[in-house]
Coordinates of C-alpha atoms in Angstrom, one line a residue:
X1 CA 28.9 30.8 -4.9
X2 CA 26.0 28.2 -3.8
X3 CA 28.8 26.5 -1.4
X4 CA 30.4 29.3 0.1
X5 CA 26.1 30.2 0.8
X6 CA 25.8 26.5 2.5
X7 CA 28.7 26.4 4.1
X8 CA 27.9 30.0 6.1
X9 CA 24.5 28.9 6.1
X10 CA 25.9 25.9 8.1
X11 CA 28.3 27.2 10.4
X12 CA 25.6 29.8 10.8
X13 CA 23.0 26.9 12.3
X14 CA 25.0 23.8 13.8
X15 CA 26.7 23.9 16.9
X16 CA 30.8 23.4 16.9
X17 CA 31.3 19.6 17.1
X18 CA 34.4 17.5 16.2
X19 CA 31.5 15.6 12.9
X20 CA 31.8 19.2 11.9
X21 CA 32.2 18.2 7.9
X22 CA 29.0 15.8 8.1
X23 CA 26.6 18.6 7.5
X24 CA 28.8 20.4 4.6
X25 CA 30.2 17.1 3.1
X26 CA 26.5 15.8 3.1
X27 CA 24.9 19.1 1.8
X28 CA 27.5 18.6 -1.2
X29 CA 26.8 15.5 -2.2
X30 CA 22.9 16.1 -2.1
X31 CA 22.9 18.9 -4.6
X32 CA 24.9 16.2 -7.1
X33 CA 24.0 13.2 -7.0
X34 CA 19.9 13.7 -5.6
X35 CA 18.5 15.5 -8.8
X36 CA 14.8 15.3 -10.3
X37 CA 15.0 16.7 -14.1
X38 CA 18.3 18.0 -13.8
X39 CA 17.9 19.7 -10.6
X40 CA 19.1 19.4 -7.5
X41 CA 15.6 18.3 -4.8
X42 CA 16.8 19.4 -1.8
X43 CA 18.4 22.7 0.2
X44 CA 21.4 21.7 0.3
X45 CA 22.5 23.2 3.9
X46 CA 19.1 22.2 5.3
X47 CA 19.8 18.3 3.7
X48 CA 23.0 18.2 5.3
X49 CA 22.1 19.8 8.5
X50 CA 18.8 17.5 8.9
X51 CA 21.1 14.8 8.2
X52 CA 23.8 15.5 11.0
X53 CA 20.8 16.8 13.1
X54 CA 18.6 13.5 12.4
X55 CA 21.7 10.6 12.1
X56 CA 24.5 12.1 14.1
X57 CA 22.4 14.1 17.3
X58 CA 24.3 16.8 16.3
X59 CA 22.3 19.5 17.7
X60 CA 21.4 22.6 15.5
X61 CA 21.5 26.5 17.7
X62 CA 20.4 28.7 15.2
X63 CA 22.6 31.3 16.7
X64 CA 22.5 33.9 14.1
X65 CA 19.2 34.4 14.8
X66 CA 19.5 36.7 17.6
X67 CA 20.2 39.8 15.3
X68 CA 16.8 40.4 14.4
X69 CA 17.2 43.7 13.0
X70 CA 19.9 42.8 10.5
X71 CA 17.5 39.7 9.3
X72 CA 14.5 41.7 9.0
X73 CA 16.5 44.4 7.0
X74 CA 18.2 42.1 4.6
X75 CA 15.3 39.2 4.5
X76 CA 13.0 41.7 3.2
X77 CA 15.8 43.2 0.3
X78 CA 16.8 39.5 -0.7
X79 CA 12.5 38.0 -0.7
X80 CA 11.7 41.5 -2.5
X81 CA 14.8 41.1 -4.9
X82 CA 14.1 37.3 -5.8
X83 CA 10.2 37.6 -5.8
X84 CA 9.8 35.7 -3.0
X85 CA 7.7 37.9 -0.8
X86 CA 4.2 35.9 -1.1
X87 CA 6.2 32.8 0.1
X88 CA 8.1 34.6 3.1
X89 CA 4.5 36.0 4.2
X90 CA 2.5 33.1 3.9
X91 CA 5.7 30.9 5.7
X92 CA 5.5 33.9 9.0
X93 CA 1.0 34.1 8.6
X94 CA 1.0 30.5 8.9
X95 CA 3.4 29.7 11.9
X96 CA 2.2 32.5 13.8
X97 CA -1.5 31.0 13.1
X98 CA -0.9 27.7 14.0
X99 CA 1.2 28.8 16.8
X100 CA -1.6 30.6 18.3
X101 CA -3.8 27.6 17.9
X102 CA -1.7 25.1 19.2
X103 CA -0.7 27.7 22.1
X104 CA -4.8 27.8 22.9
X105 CA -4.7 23.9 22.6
X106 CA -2.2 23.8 25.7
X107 CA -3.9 26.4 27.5
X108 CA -1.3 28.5 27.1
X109 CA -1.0 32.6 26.4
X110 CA -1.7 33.1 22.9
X111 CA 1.1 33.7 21.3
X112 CA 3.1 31.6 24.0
X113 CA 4.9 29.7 21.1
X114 CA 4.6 32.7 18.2
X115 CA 8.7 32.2 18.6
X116 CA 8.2 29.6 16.4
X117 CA 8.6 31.6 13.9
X118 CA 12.4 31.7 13.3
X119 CA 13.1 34.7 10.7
X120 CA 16.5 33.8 9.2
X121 CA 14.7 30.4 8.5
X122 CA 12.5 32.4 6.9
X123 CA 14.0 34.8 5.1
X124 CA 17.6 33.0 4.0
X125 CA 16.8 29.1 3.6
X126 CA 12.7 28.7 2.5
X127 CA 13.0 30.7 -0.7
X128 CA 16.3 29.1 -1.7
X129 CA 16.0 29.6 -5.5
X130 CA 16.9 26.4 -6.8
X131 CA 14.5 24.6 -4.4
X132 CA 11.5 27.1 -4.0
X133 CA 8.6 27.2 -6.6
X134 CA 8.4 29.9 -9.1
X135 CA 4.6 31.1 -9.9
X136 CA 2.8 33.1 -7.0
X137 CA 0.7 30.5 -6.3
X138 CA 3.0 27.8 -5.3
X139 CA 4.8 30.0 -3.9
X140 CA 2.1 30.5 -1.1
X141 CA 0.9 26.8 -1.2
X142 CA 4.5 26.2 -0.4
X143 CA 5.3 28.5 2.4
X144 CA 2.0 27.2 3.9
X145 CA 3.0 23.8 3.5
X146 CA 6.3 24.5 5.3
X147 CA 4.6 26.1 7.8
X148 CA 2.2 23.5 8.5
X149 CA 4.8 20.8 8.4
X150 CA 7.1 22.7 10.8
X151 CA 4.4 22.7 13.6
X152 CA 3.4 19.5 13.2
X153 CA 7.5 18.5 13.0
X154 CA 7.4 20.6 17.0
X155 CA 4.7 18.5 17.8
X156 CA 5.0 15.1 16.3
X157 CA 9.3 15.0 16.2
X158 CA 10.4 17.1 18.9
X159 CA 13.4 15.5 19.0
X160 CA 14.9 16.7 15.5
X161 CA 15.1 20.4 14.6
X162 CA 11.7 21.0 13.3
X163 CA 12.5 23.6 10.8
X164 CA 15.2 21.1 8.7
X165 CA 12.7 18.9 9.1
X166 CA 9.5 21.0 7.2
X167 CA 12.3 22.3 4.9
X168 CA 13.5 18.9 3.8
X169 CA 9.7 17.7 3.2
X170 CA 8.4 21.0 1.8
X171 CA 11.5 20.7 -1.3
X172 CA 10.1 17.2 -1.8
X173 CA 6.3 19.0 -2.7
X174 CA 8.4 21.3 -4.4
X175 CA 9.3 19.7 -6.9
X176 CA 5.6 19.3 -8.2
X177 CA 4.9 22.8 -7.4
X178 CA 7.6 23.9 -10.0
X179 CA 5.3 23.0 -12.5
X180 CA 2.4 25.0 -11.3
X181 CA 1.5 28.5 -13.0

């Protein structure tokens, strides 16, 4: 079930490209062989899709996020359902924040850059169980983490996909936030 997930996950994010299998055949071999305590570190679709993003230029569209309405719907079933909704809500509060501030920085409308926040991001890759910490807590710590990575990822990086980027790093504090209650 977890690969047929990455793989639509994948072809849901990269753009058709003839390194097509980079991103699935790297996500693959991220779950088994990079493991801390017997489980796997990273998201495996955002591993192998920073990967081709970050080694290949394989540019990433994040074309299934333009229906909103079926995200929204089915985000909110699937955080409620796997008691993830204090990470969704602190992963959407602090992009839009930070979004606002760095939109004031530029002298730009306020919420200028509040499309930042990308929902099936969100809703379908943050709170990956496997990946995502457990106790309310770090569950907030971590979507603020995330968050705060991804914006400084748009600033800093703006050449790789920001949000495989804050992804990739946020599993890495994830892994000590498993072990907070």
């Amino acid at each position: 079930m977890s690969a047929l997930v990455s793989g639509l996950i994948i072809s849901s994010v990269m753009v058709p490209t003839k390194l097509f299998y980079i991103a699935p055949l790297a996500a693959i071999l991220s779950k088994h062989i990079i493991k801390y305590s017997g489980r796997h570190i990273f998201n495996p679709a955002g591993f192998g899709l920073l990967l081709a993003n970050v080694l290949w230029n394989i540019p990433l569209s994040w074309w299934l996020t333009t229906n909103v309405t079926i995200i929204i719907f089915f985000g909110i079933f699937l955080a409620y359902k796997m008691k993830k909704v204090g990470l969704v809500v602190s992963v959407i509060g602090t992009t839009f924040i930070l979004s606002m501030i760095y939109s004031l920085m530029k002298h730009q409308a306020v919420a200028a850059n509040s499309g930042l926040v990308n929902l099936f991001f969100v809703f379908f890759m943050v709170p990956e169980p496997k990946t995502s910490p457990v106790s309310l807590k770090s569950k907030v710590l971590y979507g603020m983490f995330v968050a705060s990575l991804g914006m400084m990822s748009f600033v800093v990086l703006p050449q790789y996909d920001f949000l495989m980027v804050s992804l990739i790093l946020g599993n890495i504090l994830g892994v000590f936030l498993r072990k907070v209650r």
